[in-house]
């Protein structure tokens, strides 16, 4: 495969490689603020959404997992299309689909329509990989690093604002649909803005899209997530669980064979398994497990009525968003401080410190969760670790890739991380279901403690994988 430097499409803003970070990043920061707003803004509303739709924990889990599933498919596809046809062009397509999906979610009259809207929001996970590939194309390494840190900082800033703003709107108006229209308006605004001053990448990869790989990967992920989600009640040996899991693993095996034999694979499986990158991709998967997988359970824990369940705080959407705020602030500090920390100790040690911090705080959740201040304090340190990891991981992986494949490399990181979150959603729902208390119909406190211990273990294994990695600092 060859990469050629082609002129940007008509209307693209010409920028020399030495252009300032601000000039290249520009409005991309707005898109990442919106992305963070959309990804986290729904979290404090999940308990209210379940009540509004009359759904249980399994169905609520699908509201989260179906978007992660769509994202896991969209990320490599949009990354490859960006490498072939331009990252700005695919960024615009992604923003348009996200806007439509967010409107559908806000106006959905029923559960099925809501899920359809969440599927359309899948490309939200492709925004950051497309932007990373774009700034990597337009800027030298040092400036690109700072640009990536700013984009991740914008993502976490949007996440911080999303939870609080959504909680405030919900409290002020008491109307769930009106509250959900807030991110929809923001998403719609981003579409015309993307046509204003966003530069196009100049390097193009040759070849085509591996559509067979797209179909097989999509089918494998649907089957695997369906099987995992079917085990909510702890029935891992049932046909409804084993059937989809076996089918998913079979499709995944066929997909690997197809990718290995393809001259233009959707995912470079050999690079994925390389000694220098495999540990980071393993860490990315585990990152997704504790990052995405814990969001919905934490919200339902905060909303649980302590008089009925023996745990929780009976919090409203606004109160939940305020408890989550220290974590969002910690993420902003961590992501913006990644470059400074890595300059002193290197990116691999930064990742190790981040995962170690997250492991300790999830352990603290499992042991100390009777007071709100304990959860808020732990959340702040969890956010700090997550912010450091979010800022360091993309740089580590992208710098190890060929420039002409930077889009798909960054996309693969997000894809693996998102897949970890999708799998964790089903596993954690099954775990909570195993601790179900018949008298209340809710999971017992031990279910949440077990969940946090699993998240802590995932962070520790990610730390070990990072420690065993081999990477030259660039």
Short mmCIF file of C-alpha atoms in Angstrom, two decimals:
data_model
loop_
_atom_site.label_atom_id
_atom_site.label_comp_id
_atom_site.label_asym_id
_atom_site.label_seq_id
_atom_site.Cartn_x
_atom_site.Cartn_y
_atom_site.Cartn_z
CA UNK A 1 0.00 0.00 0.00
CA UNK A 2 1.29 3.42 -0.92
CA UNK A 3 0.57 6.80 0.55
CA UNK A 4 0.54 9.86 -1.64
CA UNK A 5 0.55 13.51 -0.71
CA UNK A 6 -2.39 14.90 -2.63
CA UNK A 7 -3.73 18.45 -2.68
CA UNK A 8 -6.62 18.98 -0.34
CA UNK A 9 -10.06 19.19 -1.91
CA UNK A 10 -11.32 22.49 -3.13
CA UNK A 11 -12.10 24.82 -0.30
CA UNK A 12 -9.58 23.32 2.10
CA UNK A 13 -7.50 25.73 4.11
CA UNK A 14 -3.82 25.43 3.20
CA UNK A 15 -1.55 25.25 6.23
CA UNK A 16 2.20 24.65 6.34
CA UNK A 17 3.43 21.85 8.55
CA UNK A 18 4.82 24.47 10.92
CA UNK A 19 1.41 26.03 11.50
CA UNK A 20 0.54 26.75 15.12
CA UNK A 21 -1.42 24.25 17.11
CA UNK A 22 -4.29 26.70 17.53
CA UNK A 23 -4.58 27.35 13.79
CA UNK A 24 -4.89 23.65 12.99
CA UNK A 25 -6.98 22.56 15.96
CA UNK A 26 -9.36 25.52 15.77
CA UNK A 27 -12.96 24.40 15.74
CA UNK A 28 -12.03 20.78 16.37
CA UNK A 29 -12.10 21.73 20.04
CA UNK A 30 -15.81 22.56 19.73
CA UNK A 31 -16.50 19.12 18.29
CA UNK A 32 -14.71 17.43 21.19
CA UNK A 33 -16.57 19.53 23.76
CA UNK A 34 -19.79 18.39 22.10
CA UNK A 35 -18.57 14.80 22.04
CA UNK A 36 -17.84 14.85 25.76
CA UNK A 37 -21.18 16.54 26.45
CA UNK A 38 -23.06 13.81 24.59
CA UNK A 39 -21.08 10.89 25.98
CA UNK A 40 -21.40 11.79 29.66
CA UNK A 41 -24.47 14.03 29.72
CA UNK A 42 -26.80 11.04 29.58
CA UNK A 43 -25.25 9.31 32.63
CA UNK A 44 -27.09 11.21 35.41
CA UNK A 45 -30.36 10.83 33.48
CA UNK A 46 -30.20 7.04 33.16
CA UNK A 47 -32.28 6.29 36.30
CA UNK A 48 -34.95 8.79 35.16
CA UNK A 49 -34.82 7.35 31.64
CA UNK A 50 -35.46 3.87 33.00
CA UNK A 51 -38.48 5.13 34.95
CA UNK A 52 -39.76 7.10 31.95
CA UNK A 53 -39.62 4.10 29.62
CA UNK A 54 -40.60 1.56 32.24
CA UNK A 55 -37.52 -0.59 31.61
CA UNK A 56 -35.33 -2.67 33.90
CA UNK A 57 -31.58 -2.89 34.28
CA UNK A 58 -31.11 -5.21 31.27
CA UNK A 59 -32.93 -2.85 28.93
CA UNK A 60 -31.16 0.17 30.44
CA UNK A 61 -27.86 -1.58 29.82
CA UNK A 62 -28.75 -1.84 26.12
CA UNK A 63 -29.26 1.93 25.95
CA UNK A 64 -25.56 2.23 26.78
CA UNK A 65 -24.25 -0.91 25.09
CA UNK A 66 -25.96 -0.49 21.72
CA UNK A 67 -24.21 2.85 21.21
CA UNK A 68 -20.87 1.30 22.16
CA UNK A 69 -21.54 -1.56 19.75
CA UNK A 70 -22.26 0.85 16.91
CA UNK A 71 -19.17 2.84 17.84
CA UNK A 72 -16.99 -0.26 17.77
CA UNK A 73 -18.02 -0.81 14.14
CA UNK A 74 -17.98 2.84 13.07
CA UNK A 75 -14.54 3.68 14.43
CA UNK A 76 -12.41 1.47 12.13
CA UNK A 77 -14.70 2.13 9.19
CA UNK A 78 -14.54 5.91 9.52
CA UNK A 79 -10.82 5.74 10.22
CA UNK A 80 -10.17 3.81 7.01
CA UNK A 81 -12.49 6.05 4.97
CA UNK A 82 -10.65 9.05 6.41
CA UNK A 83 -7.30 7.62 5.34
CA UNK A 84 -8.67 7.08 1.82
CA UNK A 85 -10.85 10.13 1.20
CA UNK A 86 -9.85 12.73 3.79
CA UNK A 87 -10.31 12.97 7.53
CA UNK A 88 -12.17 16.28 7.39
CA UNK A 89 -14.68 14.86 4.92
CA UNK A 90 -15.46 11.88 7.14
CA UNK A 91 -15.55 14.16 10.18
CA UNK A 92 -18.41 16.04 8.54
CA UNK A 93 -20.28 12.81 7.76
CA UNK A 94 -19.83 11.63 11.35
CA UNK A 95 -21.10 14.93 12.77
CA UNK A 96 -24.19 14.79 10.55
CA UNK A 97 -25.06 11.25 11.67
CA UNK A 98 -24.50 12.16 15.31
CA UNK A 99 -26.81 15.17 14.99
CA UNK A 100 -29.58 13.03 13.48
CA UNK A 101 -29.12 10.35 16.12
CA UNK A 102 -29.21 12.84 18.99
CA UNK A 103 -32.44 14.34 17.66
CA UNK A 104 -33.97 10.87 17.36
CA UNK A 105 -33.00 10.10 20.98
CA UNK A 106 -34.57 13.35 22.18
CA UNK A 107 -37.82 12.85 20.27
CA UNK A 108 -38.10 9.05 20.51
CA UNK A 109 -41.68 7.98 21.33
CA UNK A 110 -40.66 4.48 22.43
CA UNK A 111 -37.78 2.27 23.47
CA UNK A 112 -37.07 0.84 19.99
CA UNK A 113 -36.78 4.30 18.44
CA UNK A 114 -34.49 5.37 21.27
CA UNK A 115 -32.18 2.45 20.50
CA UNK A 116 -32.17 3.39 16.81
CA UNK A 117 -31.08 6.89 17.74
CA UNK A 118 -28.31 5.52 19.93
CA UNK A 119 -27.06 3.45 17.00
CA UNK A 120 -26.90 6.59 14.86
CA UNK A 121 -24.76 8.17 17.59
CA UNK A 122 -22.15 5.46 17.04
CA UNK A 123 -19.78 7.66 14.97
CA UNK A 124 -19.21 9.87 18.03
CA UNK A 125 -16.30 7.60 18.96
CA UNK A 126 -14.76 8.20 15.52
CA UNK A 127 -14.44 11.96 16.01
CA UNK A 128 -11.26 11.93 18.09
CA UNK A 129 -9.40 9.41 15.86
CA UNK A 130 -10.26 11.47 12.78
CA UNK A 131 -9.08 14.64 14.50
CA UNK A 132 -5.89 13.00 15.74
CA UNK A 133 -5.08 11.81 12.22
CA UNK A 134 -5.79 15.30 10.90
CA UNK A 135 -3.48 17.13 13.30
CA UNK A 136 -0.82 14.44 12.86
CA UNK A 137 -0.92 15.18 9.14
CA UNK A 138 -0.80 18.97 9.56
CA UNK A 139 1.67 19.37 12.44
CA UNK A 140 5.15 18.18 13.46
CA UNK A 141 5.38 15.64 16.28
CA UNK A 142 5.84 18.07 19.19
CA UNK A 143 2.97 20.32 18.11
CA UNK A 144 0.78 17.32 17.31
CA UNK A 145 1.28 16.06 20.85
CA UNK A 146 0.11 19.36 22.30
CA UNK A 147 -2.84 19.44 19.90
CA UNK A 148 -3.92 15.94 20.91
CA UNK A 149 -3.70 16.92 24.58
CA UNK A 150 -5.90 19.97 23.90
CA UNK A 151 -8.47 17.87 22.07
CA UNK A 152 -8.62 15.34 24.89
CA UNK A 153 -8.88 18.22 27.36
CA UNK A 154 -11.81 19.60 25.38
CA UNK A 155 -13.43 16.16 25.45
CA UNK A 156 -13.18 15.96 29.22
CA UNK A 157 -14.30 19.58 29.61
CA UNK A 158 -17.41 18.77 27.59
CA UNK A 159 -18.00 15.71 29.73
CA UNK A 160 -17.76 17.83 32.86
CA UNK A 161 -20.20 20.40 31.51
CA UNK A 162 -22.55 17.78 30.10
CA UNK A 163 -23.43 16.12 33.37
CA UNK A 164 -23.99 19.38 35.26
CA UNK A 165 -25.92 21.15 32.50
CA UNK A 166 -28.18 18.16 31.86
CA UNK A 167 -28.84 17.83 35.58
CA UNK A 168 -29.65 21.54 35.89
CA UNK A 169 -32.02 21.51 32.91
CA UNK A 170 -33.76 18.39 34.19
CA UNK A 171 -34.21 19.96 37.63
CA UNK A 172 -35.38 23.31 36.25
CA UNK A 173 -37.95 21.98 33.78
CA UNK A 174 -38.68 18.46 34.97
CA UNK A 175 -39.12 17.38 31.36
CA UNK A 176 -36.87 14.57 30.13
CA UNK A 177 -37.53 15.24 26.44
CA UNK A 178 -36.69 18.93 26.77
CA UNK A 179 -33.52 18.02 28.63
CA UNK A 180 -32.46 15.63 25.86
CA UNK A 181 -32.97 18.38 23.26
CA UNK A 182 -30.08 20.38 24.77
CA UNK A 183 -27.32 18.11 23.40
CA UNK A 184 -29.32 17.71 20.19
CA UNK A 185 -29.13 21.45 19.52
CA UNK A 186 -25.40 21.44 20.23
CA UNK A 187 -24.85 18.51 17.87
CA UNK A 188 -26.83 20.17 15.08
CA UNK A 189 -24.77 23.38 15.40
CA UNK A 190 -21.54 21.43 14.85
CA UNK A 191 -22.58 20.32 11.35
CA UNK A 192 -22.47 23.72 9.57
CA UNK A 193 -19.51 24.78 11.73
CA UNK A 194 -17.48 21.90 10.27
CA UNK A 195 -17.64 23.63 6.87
CA UNK A 196 -16.08 26.88 8.15
CA UNK A 197 -12.35 26.64 8.85
CA UNK A 198 -11.37 23.02 9.42
CA UNK A 199 -8.30 22.08 7.32
CA UNK A 200 -8.20 18.85 5.33
CA UNK A 201 -5.48 16.23 5.72
CA UNK A 202 -3.10 15.99 2.76
CA UNK A 203 -1.77 12.43 2.90
CA UNK A 204 -3.97 9.81 1.23
CA UNK A 205 -3.64 6.06 1.51
CA UNK A 206 -4.12 3.93 -1.57
CA UNK A 207 -6.49 0.97 -1.87
CA UNK A 208 -10.10 0.38 -0.92
CA UNK A 209 -12.38 -0.32 2.02
CA UNK A 210 -12.45 -3.90 3.26
CA UNK A 211 -16.23 -4.29 3.27
CA UNK A 212 -16.04 -8.02 3.99
CA UNK A 213 -14.08 -7.16 7.11
CA UNK A 214 -16.69 -4.56 8.09
CA UNK A 215 -19.56 -7.06 7.77
CA UNK A 216 -17.76 -9.85 9.63
CA UNK A 217 -16.59 -7.55 12.42
CA UNK A 218 -20.09 -6.09 12.79
CA UNK A 219 -21.68 -9.55 12.95
CA UNK A 220 -19.13 -10.80 15.47
CA UNK A 221 -19.65 -7.83 17.77
CA UNK A 222 -23.45 -8.06 17.59
CA UNK A 223 -23.35 -11.77 18.42
CA UNK A 224 -20.82 -11.43 21.23
CA UNK A 225 -22.62 -8.53 22.88
CA UNK A 226 -25.96 -10.30 22.47
CA UNK A 227 -24.59 -13.36 24.21
CA UNK A 228 -22.99 -11.43 27.05
CA UNK A 229 -26.11 -9.30 27.58
CA UNK A 230 -28.27 -12.44 27.66
CA UNK A 231 -26.42 -13.61 30.77
CA UNK A 232 -27.77 -10.85 33.01
CA UNK A 233 -29.42 -13.33 35.31
CA UNK A 234 -26.24 -15.35 35.67
CA UNK A 235 -27.40 -18.04 33.18
CA UNK A 236 -24.08 -18.36 31.33
CA UNK A 237 -24.75 -22.00 30.44
CA UNK A 238 -28.06 -21.35 28.65
CA UNK A 239 -28.51 -21.68 24.89
CA UNK A 240 -29.43 -18.01 24.53
CA UNK A 241 -26.01 -17.12 25.90
CA UNK A 242 -23.78 -19.86 24.51
CA UNK A 243 -25.32 -19.77 21.02
CA UNK A 244 -24.53 -16.11 20.27
CA UNK A 245 -21.14 -16.36 21.99
CA UNK A 246 -20.09 -19.36 19.89
CA UNK A 247 -21.38 -17.66 16.74
CA UNK A 248 -19.56 -14.45 17.64
CA UNK A 249 -16.28 -16.24 18.28
CA UNK A 250 -16.63 -18.15 15.00
CA UNK A 251 -17.27 -14.94 13.06
CA UNK A 252 -14.35 -13.30 14.84
CA UNK A 253 -12.07 -16.17 13.81
CA UNK A 254 -13.22 -15.89 10.19
CA UNK A 255 -12.70 -12.14 10.34
CA UNK A 256 -9.11 -12.60 11.51
CA UNK A 257 -8.42 -14.99 8.62
CA UNK A 258 -9.97 -12.58 6.12
CA UNK A 259 -7.94 -9.67 7.49
CA UNK A 260 -4.70 -11.67 7.36
CA UNK A 261 -5.29 -12.60 3.73
CA UNK A 262 -6.53 -9.20 2.58
CA UNK A 263 -4.14 -6.85 0.81
CA UNK A 264 -6.16 -3.90 2.16
CA UNK A 265 -7.45 -5.05 5.57
CA UNK A 266 -9.83 -2.97 7.64
CA UNK A 267 -7.60 -3.71 10.64
CA UNK A 268 -3.95 -4.65 10.44
CA UNK A 269 -4.20 -7.72 12.65
CA UNK A 270 -0.45 -8.32 12.47
CA UNK A 271 0.20 -4.81 13.78
CA UNK A 272 -2.44 -5.38 16.45
CA UNK A 273 -0.54 -8.45 17.64
CA UNK A 274 2.95 -6.93 17.31
CA UNK A 275 5.12 -7.00 20.42
CA UNK A 276 5.42 -3.22 20.48
CA UNK A 277 1.70 -2.48 20.17
CA UNK A 278 -0.21 -5.51 21.49
CA UNK A 279 0.24 -4.59 25.18
CA UNK A 280 -1.18 -1.12 24.55
CA UNK A 281 -4.20 -2.52 22.71
CA UNK A 282 -4.74 -4.97 25.57
CA UNK A 283 -4.58 -2.03 27.97
CA UNK A 284 -7.02 -0.13 25.73
CA UNK A 285 -9.58 -2.95 25.97
CA UNK A 286 -9.28 -3.04 29.75
CA UNK A 287 -9.45 0.76 29.82
CA UNK A 288 -12.84 0.51 28.13
CA UNK A 289 -13.97 -2.08 30.66
CA UNK A 290 -13.60 0.21 33.68
CA UNK A 291 -14.16 3.53 31.87
CA UNK A 292 -17.41 2.80 30.02
CA UNK A 293 -18.59 -0.21 31.97
CA UNK A 294 -18.83 1.58 35.32
CA UNK A 295 -20.83 4.62 34.18
CA UNK A 296 -24.37 3.21 34.28
CA UNK A 297 -23.88 1.14 37.48
CA UNK A 298 -22.41 4.11 39.32
CA UNK A 299 -25.41 6.26 38.38
CA UNK A 300 -27.92 3.63 39.52
CA UNK A 301 -25.98 3.21 42.79
CA UNK A 302 -26.21 6.94 43.48
CA UNK A 303 -29.94 6.95 42.67
CA UNK A 304 -30.78 3.87 44.76
CA UNK A 305 -33.08 4.48 47.74
CA UNK A 306 -31.10 3.51 50.86
CA UNK A 307 -34.28 2.78 52.84
CA UNK A 308 -35.37 0.20 50.26
CA UNK A 309 -32.04 -1.28 49.20
CA UNK A 310 -29.70 -0.66 52.15
CA UNK A 311 -27.26 1.29 49.98
CA UNK A 312 -27.14 4.33 47.74
CA UNK A 313 -28.16 7.92 48.37
CA UNK A 314 -31.48 8.44 46.56
CA UNK A 315 -30.01 11.26 44.47
CA UNK A 316 -31.74 13.22 41.70
CA UNK A 317 -30.20 13.72 38.25
CA UNK A 318 -28.71 17.06 39.31
CA UNK A 319 -27.27 15.63 42.52
CA UNK A 320 -25.77 12.71 40.59
CA UNK A 321 -24.13 15.12 38.16
CA UNK A 322 -22.64 17.08 41.08
CA UNK A 323 -21.21 13.92 42.64
CA UNK A 324 -19.71 13.05 39.25
CA UNK A 325 -18.30 16.57 38.85
CA UNK A 326 -15.03 15.98 40.78
CA UNK A 327 -14.31 13.07 38.46
CA UNK A 328 -14.88 15.25 35.41
CA UNK A 329 -12.63 17.96 36.86
CA UNK A 330 -9.96 15.37 37.55
CA UNK A 331 -10.19 14.17 33.95
CA UNK A 332 -9.69 17.71 32.65
CA UNK A 333 -6.64 18.22 34.87
CA UNK A 334 -5.22 14.84 33.91
CA UNK A 335 -5.71 15.18 30.17
CA UNK A 336 -4.37 18.73 30.02
CA UNK A 337 -1.42 17.80 32.19
CA UNK A 338 -0.49 14.66 30.25
CA UNK A 339 2.12 16.32 28.05
CA UNK A 340 3.85 17.97 31.03
CA UNK A 341 3.91 14.75 33.04
CA UNK A 342 5.08 12.68 30.08
CA UNK A 343 7.83 15.19 29.33
CA UNK A 344 9.30 14.44 32.73
CA UNK A 345 8.79 10.69 33.03
CA UNK A 346 7.78 9.47 29.54
CA UNK A 347 4.45 8.32 28.14
CA UNK A 348 4.68 4.67 29.25
CA UNK A 349 5.34 5.54 32.92
CA UNK A 350 2.52 8.08 32.70
CA UNK A 351 0.14 5.33 31.58
CA UNK A 352 1.34 3.05 34.35
CA UNK A 353 0.76 5.75 36.97
CA UNK A 354 -2.70 6.46 35.54
CA UNK A 355 -3.81 2.84 35.64
CA UNK A 356 -2.37 2.37 39.13
CA UNK A 357 -4.32 5.37 40.41
CA UNK A 358 -7.55 4.09 38.86
CA UNK A 359 -7.03 0.62 40.37
CA UNK A 360 -6.62 2.11 43.85
CA UNK A 361 -9.73 4.29 43.61
CA UNK A 362 -11.98 1.46 42.41
CA UNK A 363 -10.68 -0.58 45.33
CA UNK A 364 -11.61 2.33 47.58
CA UNK A 365 -15.14 2.35 46.08
CA UNK A 366 -15.52 -1.33 46.99
CA UNK A 367 -14.37 -0.77 50.57
CA UNK A 368 -15.69 2.74 51.35
CA UNK A 369 -18.99 3.82 49.79
CA UNK A 370 -21.30 4.65 52.71
CA UNK A 371 -20.82 8.43 52.50
CA UNK A 372 -21.21 10.72 49.50
CA UNK A 373 -17.91 12.47 50.20
CA UNK A 374 -16.09 9.14 49.96
CA UNK A 375 -17.51 8.52 46.49
CA UNK A 376 -16.88 12.10 45.35
CA UNK A 377 -13.27 12.05 46.54
CA UNK A 378 -12.63 8.69 44.92
CA UNK A 379 -14.26 9.94 41.74
CA UNK A 380 -11.82 12.86 41.58
CA UNK A 381 -8.80 10.55 41.64
CA UNK A 382 -10.42 8.14 39.20
CA UNK A 383 -11.00 11.05 36.83
CA UNK A 384 -7.39 12.17 37.19
CA UNK A 385 -6.15 8.72 36.23
CA UNK A 386 -8.58 8.42 33.34
CA UNK A 387 -7.61 11.88 32.06
CA UNK A 388 -3.92 10.96 32.06
CA UNK A 389 -4.65 7.72 30.24
CA UNK A 390 -6.90 9.42 27.69
CA UNK A 391 -4.18 11.94 26.94
CA UNK A 392 -1.28 9.48 26.73
CA UNK A 393 -2.72 6.41 25.02
CA UNK A 394 -3.56 7.93 21.59
CA UNK A 395 -0.10 9.48 21.30
CA UNK A 396 1.59 6.20 22.18
CA UNK A 397 -0.30 4.23 19.56
CA UNK A 398 -0.40 6.78 16.74
CA UNK A 399 3.33 7.49 16.92
CA UNK A 400 4.00 3.77 16.46
CA UNK A 401 2.00 3.68 13.22
CA UNK A 402 2.74 4.56 9.61
CA UNK A 403 1.55 8.14 8.85
CA UNK A 404 -0.66 6.90 5.99
CA UNK A 405 -2.45 4.58 8.46
CA UNK A 406 -2.68 7.03 11.34
CA UNK A 407 -6.44 7.28 11.04
CA UNK A 408 -7.06 3.55 11.27
CA UNK A 409 -4.43 3.16 14.01
CA UNK A 410 -6.06 5.79 16.20
CA UNK A 411 -9.43 4.34 15.26
CA UNK A 412 -8.34 0.85 16.29
CA UNK A 413 -7.39 2.16 19.74
CA UNK A 414 -10.84 3.66 20.19
CA UNK A 415 -12.43 0.57 18.68
CA UNK A 416 -10.71 -1.78 21.13
CA UNK A 417 -11.51 0.55 24.03
CA UNK A 418 -15.15 0.80 22.97
CA UNK A 419 -15.40 -2.97 22.55
CA UNK A 420 -14.13 -3.31 26.11
CA UNK A 421 -16.92 -1.02 27.27
CA UNK A 422 -19.56 -2.91 25.28
CA UNK A 423 -18.45 -6.25 26.70
CA UNK A 424 -18.24 -4.79 30.20
CA UNK A 425 -21.80 -3.53 29.93
CA UNK A 426 -23.12 -7.06 29.50
CA UNK A 427 -20.74 -8.62 32.01
CA UNK A 428 -21.48 -6.02 34.68
CA UNK A 429 -25.23 -6.36 34.11
CA UNK A 430 -24.87 -10.12 34.54
CA UNK A 431 -22.79 -9.58 37.66
CA UNK A 432 -25.39 -7.30 39.23
CA UNK A 433 -28.12 -9.74 38.21
CA UNK A 434 -26.35 -12.51 40.11
CA UNK A 435 -26.78 -10.45 43.30
CA UNK A 436 -30.46 -9.63 42.70
CA UNK A 437 -32.55 -9.35 45.87
CA UNK A 438 -36.02 -10.81 45.32
CA UNK A 439 -37.75 -8.61 47.89
CA UNK A 440 -36.63 -5.37 46.23
CA UNK A 441 -36.03 -6.46 42.64
CA UNK A 442 -32.73 -4.57 42.79
CA UNK A 443 -29.12 -5.79 42.94
CA UNK A 444 -27.67 -6.24 46.41
CA UNK A 445 -24.83 -4.10 47.70
CA UNK A 446 -22.43 -7.00 47.14
CA UNK A 447 -23.06 -6.77 43.40
CA UNK A 448 -21.68 -3.25 43.24
CA UNK A 449 -18.74 -4.18 45.45
CA UNK A 450 -17.90 -7.09 43.14
CA UNK A 451 -18.24 -4.81 40.11
CA UNK A 452 -15.79 -2.27 41.52
CA UNK A 453 -13.32 -5.03 42.38
CA UNK A 454 -13.49 -6.29 38.78
CA UNK A 455 -12.87 -2.73 37.54
CA UNK A 456 -9.89 -2.43 39.88
CA UNK A 457 -8.49 -5.72 38.60
CA UNK A 458 -8.93 -4.55 35.00
CA UNK A 459 -6.90 -1.41 35.75
CA UNK A 460 -4.17 -3.47 37.42
CA UNK A 461 -3.90 -5.80 34.43
CA UNK A 462 -3.75 -2.76 32.14
CA UNK A 463 -0.88 -1.46 34.26
CA UNK A 464 0.93 -4.79 33.90
CA UNK A 465 0.38 -4.84 30.13
CA UNK A 466 1.80 -1.34 29.85
CA UNK A 467 4.79 -2.27 32.00
CA UNK A 468 5.65 -5.16 29.67
CA UNK A 469 5.36 -3.04 26.53
CA UNK A 470 8.29 -1.97 24.44
CA UNK A 471 8.12 1.48 22.93
CA UNK A 472 10.68 4.06 22.00
CA UNK A 473 9.73 7.54 23.10
CA UNK A 474 9.54 9.85 20.11
#
